[in-house]
Amino acid sequence: MSHESPSFIEIINSAMEYTIPIAHTMGVRAVEVRRGYAALSVPIEGNGNHFGVMYAGVLFTVAEMLGGVLALPVFDNARFYPLVKDVQISFLKPARTDVVSEASLSDEEIARVATEVDANGKSAYIVEAAVKNDEGTVVATTTALCQLRAHGK
């Protein structure tokens, strides 16, 4: 009998299912998460709008969630939680396929946030994301103001 531990991606996807049920309903899934980088996907199937392309709210969701997912492999989730304070989105092209959103944080930015949240109980960071279709064409971009906060602050 084998009892393999779930992968980090499986843990993230399971956590998203329970913490953000609507994203799970949309089919948002983490596809790669590591220090300083995260990629999420969402299918076109079930997420279309009245003229046959991906609904704008789904594109927003798959990009917005990156701010929180980027924090997971880096910061102590027992001490801190991520939140979003503001998001600007540009819809560049209709999305007619599944999409992947990607964003990154530099080691320098991670270190700055870690130092600041330890000192002040919170730290803001910017997440710039690109949402791409199956062909790699950018269909939307976002700039999000996120914050890492200490629990109880």
Short mmCIF file of N, CA and C in Angstrom, two decimals:
data_model
loop_
_atom_site.label_atom_id
_atom_site.label_comp_id
_atom_site.label_asym_id
_atom_site.label_seq_id
_atom_site.Cartn_x
_atom_site.Cartn_y
_atom_site.Cartn_z
N MET A 1 0.84 -1.17 0.00
CA MET A 1 0.00 0.00 0.00
C MET A 1 0.90 1.24 0.00
N SER A 2 0.66 2.14 -0.94
CA SER A 2 1.46 3.35 -1.08
C SER A 2 0.68 4.56 -0.56
N HIS A 3 1.36 5.38 0.22
CA HIS A 3 0.75 6.60 0.74
C HIS A 3 1.63 7.78 0.37
N GLU A 4 1.57 8.17 -0.91
CA GLU A 4 2.35 9.31 -1.36
C GLU A 4 1.75 10.60 -0.84
N SER A 5 2.62 11.51 -0.45
CA SER A 5 2.17 12.83 -0.03
C SER A 5 1.72 13.61 -1.26
N PRO A 6 0.70 14.45 -1.11
CA PRO A 6 0.27 15.26 -2.25
C PRO A 6 1.36 16.26 -2.62
N SER A 7 1.42 16.61 -3.89
CA SER A 7 2.38 17.61 -4.36
C SER A 7 1.95 18.99 -3.89
N PHE A 8 2.87 19.93 -3.94
CA PHE A 8 2.57 21.31 -3.56
C PHE A 8 1.43 21.86 -4.41
N ILE A 9 1.45 21.56 -5.71
CA ILE A 9 0.37 22.02 -6.61
C ILE A 9 -0.97 21.42 -6.18
N GLU A 10 -0.98 20.14 -5.83
CA GLU A 10 -2.23 19.51 -5.38
C GLU A 10 -2.75 20.16 -4.10
N ILE A 11 -1.84 20.52 -3.21
CA ILE A 11 -2.23 21.18 -1.97
C ILE A 11 -2.84 22.55 -2.27
N ILE A 12 -2.19 23.30 -3.16
CA ILE A 12 -2.71 24.63 -3.53
C ILE A 12 -4.09 24.50 -4.17
N ASN A 13 -4.23 23.57 -5.12
CA ASN A 13 -5.52 23.41 -5.79
C ASN A 13 -6.62 22.97 -4.82
N SER A 14 -6.28 22.11 -3.89
CA SER A 14 -7.25 21.70 -2.88
C SER A 14 -7.63 22.88 -1.98
N ALA A 15 -6.65 23.67 -1.59
CA ALA A 15 -6.92 24.84 -0.75
C ALA A 15 -7.81 25.84 -1.49
N MET A 16 -7.53 26.07 -2.77
CA MET A 16 -8.35 27.01 -3.55
C MET A 16 -9.79 26.53 -3.64
N GLU A 17 -9.98 25.21 -3.72
CA GLU A 17 -11.33 24.66 -3.81
C GLU A 17 -12.17 25.06 -2.60
N TYR A 18 -11.54 25.07 -1.43
CA TYR A 18 -12.29 25.36 -0.21
C TYR A 18 -12.28 26.83 0.18
N THR A 19 -11.23 27.57 -0.18
CA THR A 19 -11.15 28.97 0.24
C THR A 19 -11.78 29.92 -0.76
N ILE A 20 -11.80 29.55 -2.03
CA ILE A 20 -12.39 30.40 -3.07
C ILE A 20 -13.24 29.50 -3.97
N PRO A 21 -14.39 29.06 -3.49
CA PRO A 21 -15.20 28.08 -4.22
C PRO A 21 -15.60 28.52 -5.62
N ILE A 22 -15.84 29.81 -5.84
CA ILE A 22 -16.25 30.24 -7.17
C ILE A 22 -15.13 30.02 -8.18
N ALA A 23 -13.88 30.23 -7.77
CA ALA A 23 -12.76 29.99 -8.67
C ALA A 23 -12.67 28.50 -9.01
N HIS A 24 -12.93 27.66 -8.03
CA HIS A 24 -12.94 26.22 -8.29
C HIS A 24 -14.06 25.87 -9.28
N THR A 25 -15.22 26.48 -9.11
CA THR A 25 -16.33 26.25 -10.03
C THR A 25 -15.96 26.66 -11.45
N MET A 26 -15.22 27.75 -11.59
CA MET A 26 -14.75 28.20 -12.91
C MET A 26 -13.72 27.24 -13.51
N GLY A 27 -13.07 26.46 -12.65
CA GLY A 27 -12.02 25.55 -13.12
C GLY A 27 -10.62 26.12 -13.02
N VAL A 28 -10.44 27.18 -12.22
CA VAL A 28 -9.11 27.75 -12.03
C VAL A 28 -8.23 26.72 -11.33
N ARG A 29 -7.05 26.48 -11.89
CA ARG A 29 -6.11 25.51 -11.34
C ARG A 29 -4.70 26.08 -11.37
N ALA A 30 -3.95 25.82 -10.33
CA ALA A 30 -2.52 26.14 -10.34
C ALA A 30 -1.82 25.13 -11.22
N VAL A 31 -0.97 25.60 -12.13
CA VAL A 31 -0.21 24.69 -12.99
C VAL A 31 1.27 24.70 -12.66
N GLU A 32 1.77 25.82 -12.12
CA GLU A 32 3.16 25.89 -11.66
C GLU A 32 3.25 26.97 -10.59
N VAL A 33 3.83 26.60 -9.47
CA VAL A 33 4.03 27.54 -8.37
C VAL A 33 5.38 27.24 -7.75
N ARG A 34 6.22 28.26 -7.71
CA ARG A 34 7.52 28.14 -7.06
C ARG A 34 7.91 29.52 -6.55
N ARG A 35 8.98 29.58 -5.82
CA ARG A 35 9.44 30.87 -5.28
C ARG A 35 9.53 31.89 -6.41
N GLY A 36 8.76 32.95 -6.29
CA GLY A 36 8.83 34.05 -7.23
C GLY A 36 8.07 33.88 -8.53
N TYR A 37 7.34 32.77 -8.71
CA TYR A 37 6.62 32.55 -9.97
C TYR A 37 5.36 31.74 -9.72
N ALA A 38 4.29 32.12 -10.42
CA ALA A 38 3.05 31.33 -10.36
C ALA A 38 2.35 31.40 -11.71
N ALA A 39 1.74 30.29 -12.09
CA ALA A 39 0.91 30.22 -13.29
C ALA A 39 -0.37 29.47 -12.94
N LEU A 40 -1.49 30.03 -13.36
CA LEU A 40 -2.80 29.43 -13.16
C LEU A 40 -3.47 29.26 -14.51
N SER A 41 -4.35 28.28 -14.61
CA SER A 41 -5.08 28.07 -15.86
C SER A 41 -6.58 28.04 -15.57
N VAL A 42 -7.34 28.28 -16.64
CA VAL A 42 -8.80 28.15 -16.56
C VAL A 42 -9.29 27.77 -17.95
N PRO A 43 -10.25 26.84 -18.03
CA PRO A 43 -10.74 26.40 -19.33
C PRO A 43 -11.78 27.35 -19.92
N ILE A 44 -11.87 27.35 -21.23
CA ILE A 44 -12.92 28.10 -21.92
C ILE A 44 -14.28 27.43 -21.69
N GLU A 45 -14.27 26.10 -21.65
CA GLU A 45 -15.53 25.36 -21.50
C GLU A 45 -16.22 25.74 -20.19
N GLY A 46 -17.46 26.18 -20.29
CA GLY A 46 -18.24 26.58 -19.13
C GLY A 46 -18.01 28.01 -18.70
N ASN A 47 -17.09 28.70 -19.36
CA ASN A 47 -16.75 30.07 -18.97
C ASN A 47 -16.95 31.08 -20.08
N GLY A 48 -17.81 30.73 -21.04
CA GLY A 48 -18.07 31.63 -22.16
C GLY A 48 -19.09 32.69 -21.82
N ASN A 49 -19.17 33.66 -22.69
CA ASN A 49 -20.17 34.72 -22.51
C ASN A 49 -21.19 34.68 -23.64
N HIS A 50 -21.96 35.74 -23.78
CA HIS A 50 -23.05 35.79 -24.75
C HIS A 50 -22.58 35.91 -26.20
N PHE A 51 -21.29 36.15 -26.45
CA PHE A 51 -20.82 36.17 -27.84
C PHE A 51 -19.66 35.21 -28.08
N GLY A 52 -19.56 34.17 -27.24
CA GLY A 52 -18.70 33.03 -27.53
C GLY A 52 -17.24 33.14 -27.14
N VAL A 53 -16.88 34.10 -26.32
CA VAL A 53 -15.50 34.19 -25.83
C VAL A 53 -15.53 34.09 -24.31
N MET A 54 -14.35 34.00 -23.68
CA MET A 54 -14.30 33.86 -22.23
C MET A 54 -14.86 35.11 -21.56
N TYR A 55 -15.68 34.88 -20.56
CA TYR A 55 -16.30 35.95 -19.79
C TYR A 55 -15.22 36.78 -19.09
N ALA A 56 -15.36 38.09 -19.11
CA ALA A 56 -14.37 39.01 -18.55
C ALA A 56 -14.08 38.73 -17.07
N GLY A 57 -15.10 38.36 -16.32
CA GLY A 57 -14.91 38.08 -14.90
C GLY A 57 -14.02 36.88 -14.65
N VAL A 58 -14.05 35.91 -15.55
CA VAL A 58 -13.18 34.74 -15.43
C VAL A 58 -11.73 35.15 -15.71
N LEU A 59 -11.52 35.96 -16.74
CA LEU A 59 -10.17 36.46 -17.03
C LEU A 59 -9.63 37.25 -15.84
N PHE A 60 -10.46 38.09 -15.25
CA PHE A 60 -10.06 38.85 -14.07
C PHE A 60 -9.66 37.91 -12.94
N THR A 61 -10.47 36.91 -12.68
CA THR A 61 -10.23 35.99 -11.57
C THR A 61 -8.92 35.24 -11.71
N VAL A 62 -8.65 34.69 -12.89
CA VAL A 62 -7.44 33.89 -13.08
C VAL A 62 -6.18 34.75 -12.95
N ALA A 63 -6.29 36.05 -13.21
CA ALA A 63 -5.15 36.95 -13.03
C ALA A 63 -5.07 37.45 -11.58
N GLU A 64 -6.18 37.83 -11.01
CA GLU A 64 -6.21 38.40 -9.65
C GLU A 64 -5.69 37.43 -8.61
N MET A 65 -5.99 36.16 -8.77
CA MET A 65 -5.59 35.15 -7.79
C MET A 65 -4.08 34.98 -7.68
N LEU A 66 -3.35 35.40 -8.69
CA LEU A 66 -1.89 35.25 -8.66
C LEU A 66 -1.25 35.97 -7.48
N GLY A 67 -1.80 37.10 -7.08
CA GLY A 67 -1.23 37.84 -5.96
C GLY A 67 -1.17 37.03 -4.68
N GLY A 68 -2.18 36.22 -4.46
CA GLY A 68 -2.19 35.35 -3.30
C GLY A 68 -1.35 34.11 -3.49
N VAL A 69 -1.45 33.50 -4.66
CA VAL A 69 -0.72 32.27 -4.92
C VAL A 69 0.79 32.51 -4.88
N LEU A 70 1.25 33.66 -5.35
CA LEU A 70 2.68 33.97 -5.30
C LEU A 70 3.22 33.98 -3.87
N ALA A 71 2.38 34.30 -2.91
CA ALA A 71 2.81 34.37 -1.51
C ALA A 71 2.98 32.98 -0.88
N LEU A 72 2.29 31.99 -1.39
CA LEU A 72 2.22 30.69 -0.72
C LEU A 72 3.56 29.98 -0.55
N PRO A 73 4.42 29.90 -1.57
CA PRO A 73 5.67 29.17 -1.37
C PRO A 73 6.76 29.97 -0.65
N VAL A 74 6.48 31.23 -0.34
CA VAL A 74 7.52 32.12 0.16
C VAL A 74 7.32 32.53 1.61
N PHE A 75 6.09 32.87 1.97
CA PHE A 75 5.82 33.44 3.29
C PHE A 75 5.12 32.43 4.18
N ASP A 76 5.29 32.57 5.48
CA ASP A 76 4.72 31.67 6.47
C ASP A 76 3.21 31.90 6.57
N ASN A 77 2.45 30.97 6.00
CA ASN A 77 0.99 31.11 5.96
C ASN A 77 0.35 31.03 7.34
N ALA A 78 1.05 30.49 8.32
CA ALA A 78 0.52 30.46 9.68
C ALA A 78 0.61 31.85 10.32
N ARG A 79 1.50 32.70 9.81
CA ARG A 79 1.69 34.05 10.36
C ARG A 79 1.08 35.15 9.50
N PHE A 80 1.03 34.91 8.17
CA PHE A 80 0.64 35.97 7.24
C PHE A 80 -0.39 35.48 6.23
N TYR A 81 -1.18 36.41 5.72
CA TYR A 81 -2.11 36.09 4.64
C TYR A 81 -2.05 37.21 3.59
N PRO A 82 -2.22 36.85 2.31
CA PRO A 82 -2.22 37.84 1.24
C PRO A 82 -3.64 38.33 0.96
N LEU A 83 -3.73 39.57 0.49
CA LEU A 83 -5.01 40.09 0.03
C LEU A 83 -4.76 41.06 -1.11
N VAL A 84 -5.80 41.35 -1.85
CA VAL A 84 -5.70 42.29 -2.96
C VAL A 84 -6.40 43.58 -2.56
N LYS A 85 -5.77 44.70 -2.87
CA LYS A 85 -6.34 46.01 -2.54
C LYS A 85 -6.87 46.73 -3.77
N ASP A 86 -6.28 46.47 -4.93
CA ASP A 86 -6.70 47.15 -6.16
C ASP A 86 -6.20 46.34 -7.35
N VAL A 87 -7.00 46.29 -8.40
CA VAL A 87 -6.58 45.62 -9.65
C VAL A 87 -7.04 46.46 -10.83
N GLN A 88 -6.12 46.68 -11.74
CA GLN A 88 -6.43 47.31 -13.03
C GLN A 88 -6.26 46.23 -14.09
N ILE A 89 -7.23 46.10 -14.99
CA ILE A 89 -7.15 45.08 -16.03
C ILE A 89 -7.34 45.73 -17.40
N SER A 90 -6.57 45.24 -18.34
CA SER A 90 -6.72 45.63 -19.75
C SER A 90 -7.07 44.39 -20.54
N PHE A 91 -8.23 44.40 -21.18
CA PHE A 91 -8.64 43.31 -22.05
C PHE A 91 -8.13 43.64 -23.44
N LEU A 92 -7.20 42.85 -23.96
CA LEU A 92 -6.51 43.17 -25.21
C LEU A 92 -7.09 42.46 -26.43
N LYS A 93 -7.50 41.21 -26.25
CA LYS A 93 -8.05 40.40 -27.34
C LYS A 93 -9.08 39.45 -26.75
N PRO A 94 -10.06 39.04 -27.54
CA PRO A 94 -11.00 38.03 -27.05
C PRO A 94 -10.28 36.70 -26.80
N ALA A 95 -10.61 36.05 -25.71
CA ALA A 95 -10.04 34.73 -25.40
C ALA A 95 -11.02 33.67 -25.87
N ARG A 96 -10.60 32.89 -26.85
CA ARG A 96 -11.46 31.85 -27.42
C ARG A 96 -11.00 30.44 -27.04
N THR A 97 -9.95 30.36 -26.22
CA THR A 97 -9.38 29.07 -25.81
C THR A 97 -9.18 29.10 -24.29
N ASP A 98 -8.71 27.97 -23.76
CA ASP A 98 -8.25 27.96 -22.38
C ASP A 98 -7.17 29.04 -22.24
N VAL A 99 -6.99 29.56 -21.04
CA VAL A 99 -5.96 30.58 -20.83
C VAL A 99 -5.09 30.21 -19.63
N VAL A 100 -3.91 30.81 -19.62
CA VAL A 100 -2.97 30.68 -18.50
C VAL A 100 -2.56 32.08 -18.08
N SER A 101 -2.60 32.34 -16.79
CA SER A 101 -2.11 33.62 -16.26
C SER A 101 -0.77 33.36 -15.58
N GLU A 102 0.13 34.33 -15.72
CA GLU A 102 1.47 34.20 -15.15
C GLU A 102 1.90 35.50 -14.49
N ALA A 103 2.65 35.38 -13.40
CA ALA A 103 3.22 36.55 -12.74
C ALA A 103 4.44 36.10 -11.95
N SER A 104 5.28 37.08 -11.64
CA SER A 104 6.47 36.77 -10.87
C SER A 104 6.79 37.90 -9.89
N LEU A 105 7.57 37.56 -8.88
CA LEU A 105 8.13 38.51 -7.92
C LEU A 105 9.62 38.24 -7.84
N SER A 106 10.43 39.28 -7.88
CA SER A 106 11.88 39.11 -7.80
C SER A 106 12.30 38.74 -6.38
N ASP A 107 13.48 38.16 -6.26
CA ASP A 107 14.02 37.84 -4.93
C ASP A 107 14.16 39.10 -4.09
N GLU A 108 14.52 40.21 -4.73
CA GLU A 108 14.65 41.47 -4.01
C GLU A 108 13.30 41.94 -3.45
N GLU A 109 12.25 41.81 -4.26
CA GLU A 109 10.92 42.21 -3.81
C GLU A 109 10.43 41.29 -2.69
N ILE A 110 10.69 40.01 -2.81
CA ILE A 110 10.30 39.06 -1.76
C ILE A 110 11.00 39.43 -0.45
N ALA A 111 12.30 39.73 -0.52
CA ALA A 111 13.06 40.11 0.68
C ALA A 111 12.52 41.40 1.29
N ARG A 112 12.19 42.37 0.45
CA ARG A 112 11.64 43.64 0.94
C ARG A 112 10.32 43.41 1.67
N VAL A 113 9.43 42.64 1.05
CA VAL A 113 8.13 42.36 1.67
C VAL A 113 8.32 41.62 2.99
N ALA A 114 9.20 40.63 3.03
CA ALA A 114 9.44 39.86 4.25
C ALA A 114 9.94 40.75 5.38
N THR A 115 10.87 41.63 5.08
CA THR A 115 11.41 42.55 6.09
C THR A 115 10.33 43.49 6.59
N GLU A 116 9.57 44.05 5.66
CA GLU A 116 8.54 45.03 6.01
C GLU A 116 7.39 44.41 6.80
N VAL A 117 6.95 43.22 6.42
CA VAL A 117 5.83 42.59 7.13
C VAL A 117 6.26 42.17 8.53
N ASP A 118 7.51 41.75 8.68
CA ASP A 118 8.01 41.42 10.02
C ASP A 118 8.05 42.65 10.92
N ALA A 119 8.43 43.79 10.35
CA ALA A 119 8.55 45.03 11.12
C ALA A 119 7.21 45.71 11.39
N ASN A 120 6.32 45.69 10.40
CA ASN A 120 5.10 46.50 10.47
C ASN A 120 3.79 45.71 10.51
N GLY A 121 3.87 44.41 10.31
CA GLY A 121 2.65 43.61 10.29
C GLY A 121 1.93 43.61 8.96
N LYS A 122 2.45 44.37 7.99
CA LYS A 122 1.88 44.38 6.65
C LYS A 122 2.90 44.95 5.68
N SER A 123 2.73 44.57 4.41
CA SER A 123 3.60 45.08 3.35
C SER A 123 2.87 44.99 2.02
N ALA A 124 2.93 46.06 1.26
CA ALA A 124 2.30 46.09 -0.06
C ALA A 124 3.29 45.62 -1.13
N TYR A 125 2.75 45.00 -2.17
CA TYR A 125 3.57 44.61 -3.31
C TYR A 125 2.70 44.66 -4.57
N ILE A 126 3.36 44.88 -5.69
CA ILE A 126 2.68 44.98 -6.98
C ILE A 126 2.87 43.68 -7.75
N VAL A 127 1.79 43.18 -8.33
CA VAL A 127 1.84 41.99 -9.18
C VAL A 127 1.35 42.36 -10.56
N GLU A 128 2.23 42.22 -11.53
CA GLU A 128 1.86 42.44 -12.93
C GLU A 128 1.72 41.08 -13.59
N ALA A 129 0.55 40.84 -14.17
CA ALA A 129 0.24 39.53 -14.74
C ALA A 129 -0.11 39.64 -16.21
N ALA A 130 0.16 38.56 -16.91
CA ALA A 130 -0.26 38.41 -18.30
C ALA A 130 -1.14 37.18 -18.40
N VAL A 131 -2.22 37.30 -19.13
CA VAL A 131 -3.12 36.18 -19.39
C VAL A 131 -2.98 35.84 -20.87
N LYS A 132 -2.62 34.57 -21.15
CA LYS A 132 -2.34 34.16 -22.52
C LYS A 132 -3.27 33.04 -22.96
N ASN A 133 -3.58 33.04 -24.26
CA ASN A 133 -4.40 31.96 -24.83
C ASN A 133 -3.51 30.77 -25.17
N ASP A 134 -4.11 29.74 -25.78
CA ASP A 134 -3.38 28.52 -26.13
C ASP A 134 -2.22 28.75 -27.09
N GLU A 135 -2.28 29.83 -27.86
CA GLU A 135 -1.21 30.14 -28.81
C GLU A 135 -0.13 31.02 -28.21
N GLY A 136 -0.28 31.41 -26.95
CA GLY A 136 0.69 32.27 -26.29
C GLY A 136 0.45 33.75 -26.50
N THR A 137 -0.66 34.10 -27.13
CA THR A 137 -1.01 35.50 -27.34
C THR A 137 -1.57 36.08 -26.04
N VAL A 138 -1.08 37.24 -25.66
CA VAL A 138 -1.58 37.91 -24.45
C VAL A 138 -2.97 38.48 -24.75
N VAL A 139 -3.95 38.03 -23.98
CA VAL A 139 -5.33 38.48 -24.16
C VAL A 139 -5.75 39.49 -23.11
N ALA A 140 -5.02 39.54 -22.00
CA ALA A 140 -5.31 40.51 -20.94
C ALA A 140 -4.06 40.71 -20.09
N THR A 141 -3.96 41.88 -19.49
CA THR A 141 -2.90 42.16 -18.52
C THR A 141 -3.53 42.80 -17.29
N THR A 142 -2.90 42.57 -16.16
CA THR A 142 -3.36 43.20 -14.92
C THR A 142 -2.19 43.77 -14.15
N THR A 143 -2.49 44.79 -13.39
CA THR A 143 -1.57 45.31 -12.38
C THR A 143 -2.36 45.34 -11.08
N ALA A 144 -1.88 44.59 -10.10
CA ALA A 144 -2.59 44.46 -8.83
C ALA A 144 -1.75 45.00 -7.69
N LEU A 145 -2.38 45.76 -6.82
CA LEU A 145 -1.77 46.16 -5.57
C LEU A 145 -2.21 45.14 -4.53
N CYS A 146 -1.26 44.37 -4.05
CA CYS A 146 -1.54 43.32 -3.08
C CYS A 146 -0.91 43.70 -1.75
N GLN A 147 -1.29 42.98 -0.72
CA GLN A 147 -0.72 43.23 0.59
C GLN A 147 -0.58 41.91 1.33
N LEU A 148 0.54 41.76 2.02
CA LEU A 148 0.74 40.64 2.92
C LEU A 148 0.52 41.19 4.33
N ARG A 149 -0.34 40.52 5.10
CA ARG A 149 -0.67 40.99 6.45
C ARG A 149 -0.44 39.89 7.47
N ALA A 150 -0.06 40.32 8.64
CA ALA A 150 0.04 39.40 9.76
C ALA A 150 -1.37 39.09 10.26
N HIS A 151 -1.63 37.85 10.62
CA HIS A 151 -2.93 37.49 11.20
C HIS A 151 -3.14 38.33 12.46
N GLY A 152 -4.34 38.84 12.63
CA GLY A 152 -4.67 39.64 13.80
C GLY A 152 -4.34 41.11 13.67
N LYS A 153 -3.81 41.53 12.53
CA LYS A 153 -3.47 42.96 12.33
C LYS A 153 -4.53 43.63 11.49
#
